PDB file of C-alpha atoms in Angstrom:
ATOM      1  CA  MET T 462      42.989-106.271-158.143  1.00  0.00           C
ATOM      2  CA  ARG T 463      45.724-103.701-157.500  1.00  0.00           C
ATOM      3  CA  LEU T 464      43.182-101.892-154.975  1.00  0.00           C
ATOM      4  CA  GLN T 465      42.792-105.088-152.929  1.00  0.00           C
ATOM      5  CA  LEU T 466      46.555-105.658-152.874  1.00  0.00           C
ATOM      6  CA  ASN T 467      47.109-102.163-151.539  1.00  0.00           C
ATOM      7  CA  LYS T 468      44.503-102.811-148.838  1.00  0.00           C
ATOM      8  CA  TYR T 469      46.216-106.024-147.924  1.00  0.00           C
ATOM      9  CA  ILE T 470      49.682-104.490-147.652  1.00  0.00           C
ATOM     10  CA  GLN T 471      48.327-101.543-145.549  1.00  0.00           C
ATOM     11  CA  LEU T 472      46.844-103.969-143.114  1.00  0.00           C
ATOM     12  CA  LEU T 473      49.913-106.126-142.914  1.00  0.00           C
ATOM     13  CA  PHE T 474      51.870-102.883-142.199  1.00  0.00           C
ATOM     14  CA  ALA T 475      49.343-102.038-139.366  1.00  0.00           C
ATOM     15  CA  CYS T 476      49.576-105.431-137.870  1.00  0.00           C
ATOM     16  CA  VAL T 477      53.265-105.396-137.822  1.00  0.00           C
ATOM     17  CA  ILE T 478      53.463-101.743-136.258  1.00  0.00           C
ATOM     18  CA  LEU T 479      50.940-102.969-133.398  1.00  0.00           C
ATOM     19  CA  LEU T 480      53.109-106.102-132.739  1.00  0.00           C
ATOM     20  CA  LEU T 481      56.324-104.098-132.555  1.00  0.00           C
ATOM     21  CA  GLY T 482      54.681-101.386-130.408  1.00  0.00           C
ATOM     22  CA  SER T 483      53.220-103.584-127.884  1.00  0.00           C
ATOM     23  CA  CYS T 484      54.399-104.193-124.418  1.00  0.00           C
ATOM     24  CA  LYS T 485      56.462-107.358-123.526  1.00  0.00           C
ATOM     25  CA  GLU T 486      57.212-108.928-120.159  1.00  0.00           C
ATOM     26  CA  GLU T 487      60.862-107.985-120.541  1.00  0.00           C
ATOM     27  CA  GLU T 488      59.890-104.305-121.251  1.00  0.00           C
ATOM     28  CA  SER T 489      57.941-103.873-118.012  1.00  0.00           C
ATOM     29  CA  ASN T 490      58.247-100.879-115.784  1.00  0.00           C
ATOM     30  CA  ILE T 491      57.864-103.086-112.856  1.00  0.00           C
ATOM     31  CA  PRO T 492      61.414-104.328-111.675  1.00  0.00           C
ATOM     32  CA  LYS T 493      62.024-107.939-111.637  1.00  0.00           C
ATOM     33  CA  CYS T 494      61.360-109.479-108.399  1.00  0.00           C
ATOM     34  CA  GLU T 495      61.228-112.912-106.735  1.00  0.00           C
ATOM     35  CA  VAL T 496      57.827-114.773-106.278  1.00  0.00           C
ATOM     36  CA  TYR T 497      57.371-117.689-104.010  1.00  0.00           C
ATOM     37  CA  VAL T 498      53.858-118.456-102.579  1.00  0.00           C
ATOM     38  CA  LYS T 499      52.471-121.756-101.352  1.00  0.00           C
ATOM     39  CA  THR T 500      48.780-121.321-100.653  1.00  0.00           C
ATOM     40  CA  THR T 501      46.827-122.517 -97.700  1.00  0.00           C
ATOM     41  CA  PHE T 502      44.251-125.267 -97.983  1.00  0.00           C
ATOM     42  CA  SER T 503      41.503-122.708 -97.701  1.00  0.00           C
ATOM     43  CA  GLU T 504      42.992-120.363-100.265  1.00  0.00           C
ATOM     44  CA  TYR T 505      43.244-123.434-102.536  1.00  0.00           C
ATOM     45  CA  GLN T 506      39.568-124.061-101.969  1.00  0.00           C
ATOM     46  CA  LYS T 507      38.605-120.598-102.908  1.00  0.00           C
ATOM     47  CA  LEU T 508      40.639-120.678-106.037  1.00  0.00           C
ATOM     48  CA  GLN T 509      38.942-123.794-107.431  1.00  0.00           C
ATOM     49  CA  ASN T 510      36.138-121.384-108.729  1.00  0.00           C
ATOM     50  CA  VAL T 511      36.499-119.319-111.782  1.00  0.00           C
ATOM     51  CA  ASN T 512      36.968-115.689-111.332  1.00  0.00           C
ATOM     52  CA  ASN T 513      38.040-115.884-107.606  1.00  0.00           C
ATOM     53  CA  ALA T 514      41.242-114.301-106.434  1.00  0.00           C
ATOM     54  CA  VAL T 515      43.549-114.367-103.357  1.00  0.00           C
ATOM     55  CA  ILE T 516      45.757-111.346-102.581  1.00  0.00           C
ATOM     56  CA  TYR T 517      49.167-111.369-100.904  1.00  0.00           C
ATOM     57  CA  SER T 518      49.823-107.744 -99.753  1.00  0.00           C
ATOM     58  CA  ILE T 519      53.441-106.647 -98.965  1.00  0.00           C
ATOM     59  CA  ASP T 520      51.864-105.069 -95.649  1.00  0.00           C
ATOM     60  CA  GLU T 521      50.872-108.438 -94.202  1.00  0.00           C
ATOM     61  CA  VAL T 522      53.011-110.958 -92.551  1.00  0.00           C
ATOM     62  CA  TYR T 523      53.711-114.336 -94.141  1.00  0.00           C
ATOM     63  CA  PRO T 524      56.211-117.198 -93.804  1.00  0.00           C
ATOM     64  CA  THR T 525      59.885-115.972 -94.157  1.00  0.00           C
ATOM     65  CA  ASN T 526      60.186-118.029 -97.434  1.00  0.00           C
ATOM     66  CA  PHE T 527      57.508-116.079 -99.120  1.00  0.00           C
ATOM     67  CA  ARG T 528      58.494-113.698-101.841  1.00  0.00           C
ATOM     68  CA  LEU T 529      55.651-111.308-103.107  1.00  0.00           C
ATOM     69  CA  GLY T 530      56.896-109.818-106.175  1.00  0.00           C
ATOM     70  CA  TYR T 531      57.187-105.889-106.320  1.00  0.00           C
ATOM     71  CA  ALA T 532      53.968-104.645-104.746  1.00  0.00           C
ATOM     72  CA  GLY T 533      52.403-107.901-103.600  1.00  0.00           C
ATOM     73  CA  ILE T 534      50.592-110.561-105.889  1.00  0.00           C
ATOM     74  CA  CYS T 535      47.234-111.615-106.878  1.00  0.00           C
ATOM     75  CA  ILE T 536      46.579-115.334-107.515  1.00  0.00           C
ATOM     76  CA  PHE T 537      43.385-115.799-109.549  1.00  0.00           C
ATOM     77  CA  ARG T 538      41.577-118.569-111.592  1.00  0.00           C
ATOM     78  CA  ASP T 539      40.653-117.024-115.191  1.00  0.00           C
ATOM     79  CA  LEU T 540      37.600-117.657-117.315  1.00  0.00           C
ATOM     80  CA  ASP T 541      39.703-120.433-118.976  1.00  0.00           C
ATOM     81  CA  ASN T 542      39.992-122.265-115.720  1.00  0.00           C
ATOM     82  CA  ASN T 543      43.853-121.643-115.554  1.00  0.00           C
ATOM     83  CA  ILE T 544      45.655-120.445-112.416  1.00  0.00           C
ATOM     84  CA  CYS T 545      47.248-117.121-112.842  1.00  0.00           C
ATOM     85  CA  CYS T 546      49.358-114.638-110.975  1.00  0.00           C
ATOM     86  CA  CYS T 547      49.894-111.008-111.443  1.00  0.00           C
ATOM     87  CA  ASP T 548      51.940-108.231-109.447  1.00  0.00           C
ATOM     88  CA  LEU T 549      49.792-105.586-107.871  1.00  0.00           C
ATOM     89  CA  ALA T 550      51.723-102.693-109.051  1.00  0.00           C
ATOM     90  CA  CYS T 551      50.302-100.525-111.653  1.00  0.00           C
ATOM     91  CA  PRO T 552      52.601-100.529-114.755  1.00  0.00           C
ATOM     92  CA  TYR T 553      51.910 -96.911-115.361  1.00  0.00           C
ATOM     93  CA  GLU T 554      52.660 -95.512-111.768  1.00  0.00           C
ATOM     94  CA  CYS T 555      55.187 -98.220-111.065  1.00  0.00           C
ATOM     95  CA  LEU T 556      55.330 -97.462-107.408  1.00  0.00           C
ATOM     96  CA  ARG T 557      55.261-100.172-104.485  1.00  0.00           C
ATOM     97  CA  SER T 558      52.819 -97.814-102.691  1.00  0.00           C
ATOM     98  CA  VAL T 559      50.322 -97.607-105.492  1.00  0.00           C
ATOM     99  CA  VAL T 560      48.518-101.117-105.407  1.00  0.00           C
ATOM    100  CA  LEU T 561      45.775-102.239-107.660  1.00  0.00           C
ATOM    101  CA  GLU T 562      42.289-102.859-106.471  1.00  0.00           C
ATOM    102  CA  ILE T 563      41.045-106.270-107.483  1.00  0.00           C
ATOM    103  CA  LYS T 564      37.581-106.803-108.177  1.00  0.00           C
ATOM    104  CA  MET T 565      37.327-109.804-110.496  1.00  0.00           C
ATOM    105  CA  PRO T 566      37.613-109.968-113.395  1.00  0.00           C
ATOM    106  CA  TYR T 567      39.253-106.356-113.248  1.00  0.00           C
ATOM    107  CA  ALA T 568      42.175-104.683-111.521  1.00  0.00           C
ATOM    108  CA  THR T 569      42.056-101.034-111.095  1.00  0.00           C
ATOM    109  CA  CYS T 570      44.574 -98.280-110.165  1.00  0.00           C
ATOM    110  CA  GLN T 571      43.001 -95.803-107.863  1.00  0.00           C
ATOM    111  CA  GLN T 572      45.870 -93.355-108.426  1.00  0.00           C
ATOM    112  CA  CYS T 573      45.879 -93.024-112.309  1.00  0.00           C
ATOM    113  CA  GLY T 574      42.440 -94.731-113.085  1.00  0.00           C
ATOM    114  CA  SER T 575      43.910 -97.382-115.347  1.00  0.00           C
ATOM    115  CA  LYS T 576      41.755-100.619-115.542  1.00  0.00           C
ATOM    116  CA  PHE T 577      43.216-103.949-116.710  1.00  0.00           C
ATOM    117  CA  ASP T 578      41.354-107.299-117.566  1.00  0.00           C
ATOM    118  CA  LEU T 579      41.964-110.356-115.886  1.00  0.00           C
ATOM    119  CA  SER T 580      39.356-112.548-117.621  1.00  0.00           C
ATOM    120  CA  TYR T 581      41.754-114.698-119.696  1.00  0.00           C
ATOM    121  CA  GLY T 582      44.984-114.280-117.615  1.00  0.00           C
ATOM    122  CA  GLN T 583      46.498-111.533-119.593  1.00  0.00           C
ATOM    123  CA  GLY T 584      46.093-108.408-117.510  1.00  0.00           C
ATOM    124  CA  ASN T 585      45.763-106.184-120.595  1.00  0.00           C
ATOM    125  CA  PRO T 586      44.877-102.531-120.162  1.00  0.00           C
ATOM    126  CA  LEU T 587      41.259-101.688-121.023  1.00  0.00           C
ATOM    127  CA  SER T 588      41.216 -97.918-120.052  1.00  0.00           C
ATOM    128  CA  GLY T 589      43.250 -95.239-118.686  1.00  0.00           C
ATOM    129  CA  PRO T 590      46.842 -93.915-119.286  1.00  0.00           C
ATOM    130  CA  ALA T 591      48.569 -97.411-118.894  1.00  0.00           C
ATOM    131  CA  THR T 592      49.484 -98.930-122.198  1.00  0.00           C
ATOM    132  CA  CYS T 593      51.370-101.913-120.912  1.00  0.00           C
ATOM    133  CA  GLY T 594      49.629-104.777-119.271  1.00  0.00           C
ATOM    134  CA  LEU T 595      50.172-106.049-115.758  1.00  0.00           C
ATOM    135  CA  LYS T 596      53.364-107.853-114.914  1.00  0.00           C
ATOM    136  CA  MET T 597      52.336-111.669-114.911  1.00  0.00           C
ATOM    137  CA  TYR T 598      54.320-114.365-113.151  1.00  0.00           C
ATOM    138  CA  THR T 599      53.567-117.409-115.330  1.00  0.00           C
ATOM    139  CA  LYS T 600      56.777-119.361-115.475  1.00  0.00           C
ATOM    140  CA  HIS T 601      56.245-121.870-112.562  1.00  0.00           C
ATOM    141  CA  ILE T 602      52.682-122.360-111.248  1.00  0.00           C
ATOM    142  CA  ARG T 603      52.088-125.763-109.939  1.00  0.00           C
ATOM    143  CA  GLU T 604      48.627-127.147-108.720  1.00  0.00           C
ATOM    144  CA  ASN T 605      48.802-130.020-106.248  1.00  0.00           C
ATOM    145  CA  ARG T 606      45.227-131.311-106.093  1.00  0.00           C
ATOM    146  CA  GLU T 607      45.995-134.248-103.843  1.00  0.00           C
ATOM    147  CA  SER T 608      47.445-132.016-101.036  1.00  0.00           C
ATOM    148  CA  GLY T 609      45.300-129.051-101.845  1.00  0.00           C
ATOM    149  CA  TYR T 610      47.808-126.282-102.612  1.00  0.00           C
ATOM    150  CA  ILE T 611      49.137-124.006-105.404  1.00  0.00           C
ATOM    151  CA  LEU T 612      52.839-123.232-105.435  1.00  0.00           C
ATOM    152  CA  ILE T 613      54.026-120.371-107.490  1.00  0.00           C
ATOM    153  CA  GLN T 614      57.595-119.323-107.995  1.00  0.00           C
ATOM    154  CA  ASN T 615      59.916-117.661-110.552  1.00  0.00           C
TER     155      ASN T 615
END
């Protein structure tokens, strides 16, 4: 009985350490930046399918009211059929010039080799030196099915 109790305490202690050591959005290395994007009808149509993504690069020209986070954004539909949005900056490199390559359901940093899982909208690291997940923009995502667009803003 005492041996089982010790194992339980050790397991509980390990879980607490993992929770305290995990990265949170507030602790992201990526600076806080504005996001405001309204998809076109064709982008909306593409995002109707699970595992599809639309990329907004900071190197492209968009309407003047668009705000693209720190290094651009990726809007995607995860395997749970949720619309998600993440920054294209690698949380390990933390440079606007180092942009993730998106091949759903993964995002990969060509600089450091970190790979992130986008399957369920979390952006958690799978491999490489990154220990924090991607910066996710989740506060205000609205899908307007009647007009055929998605609006993302923070």
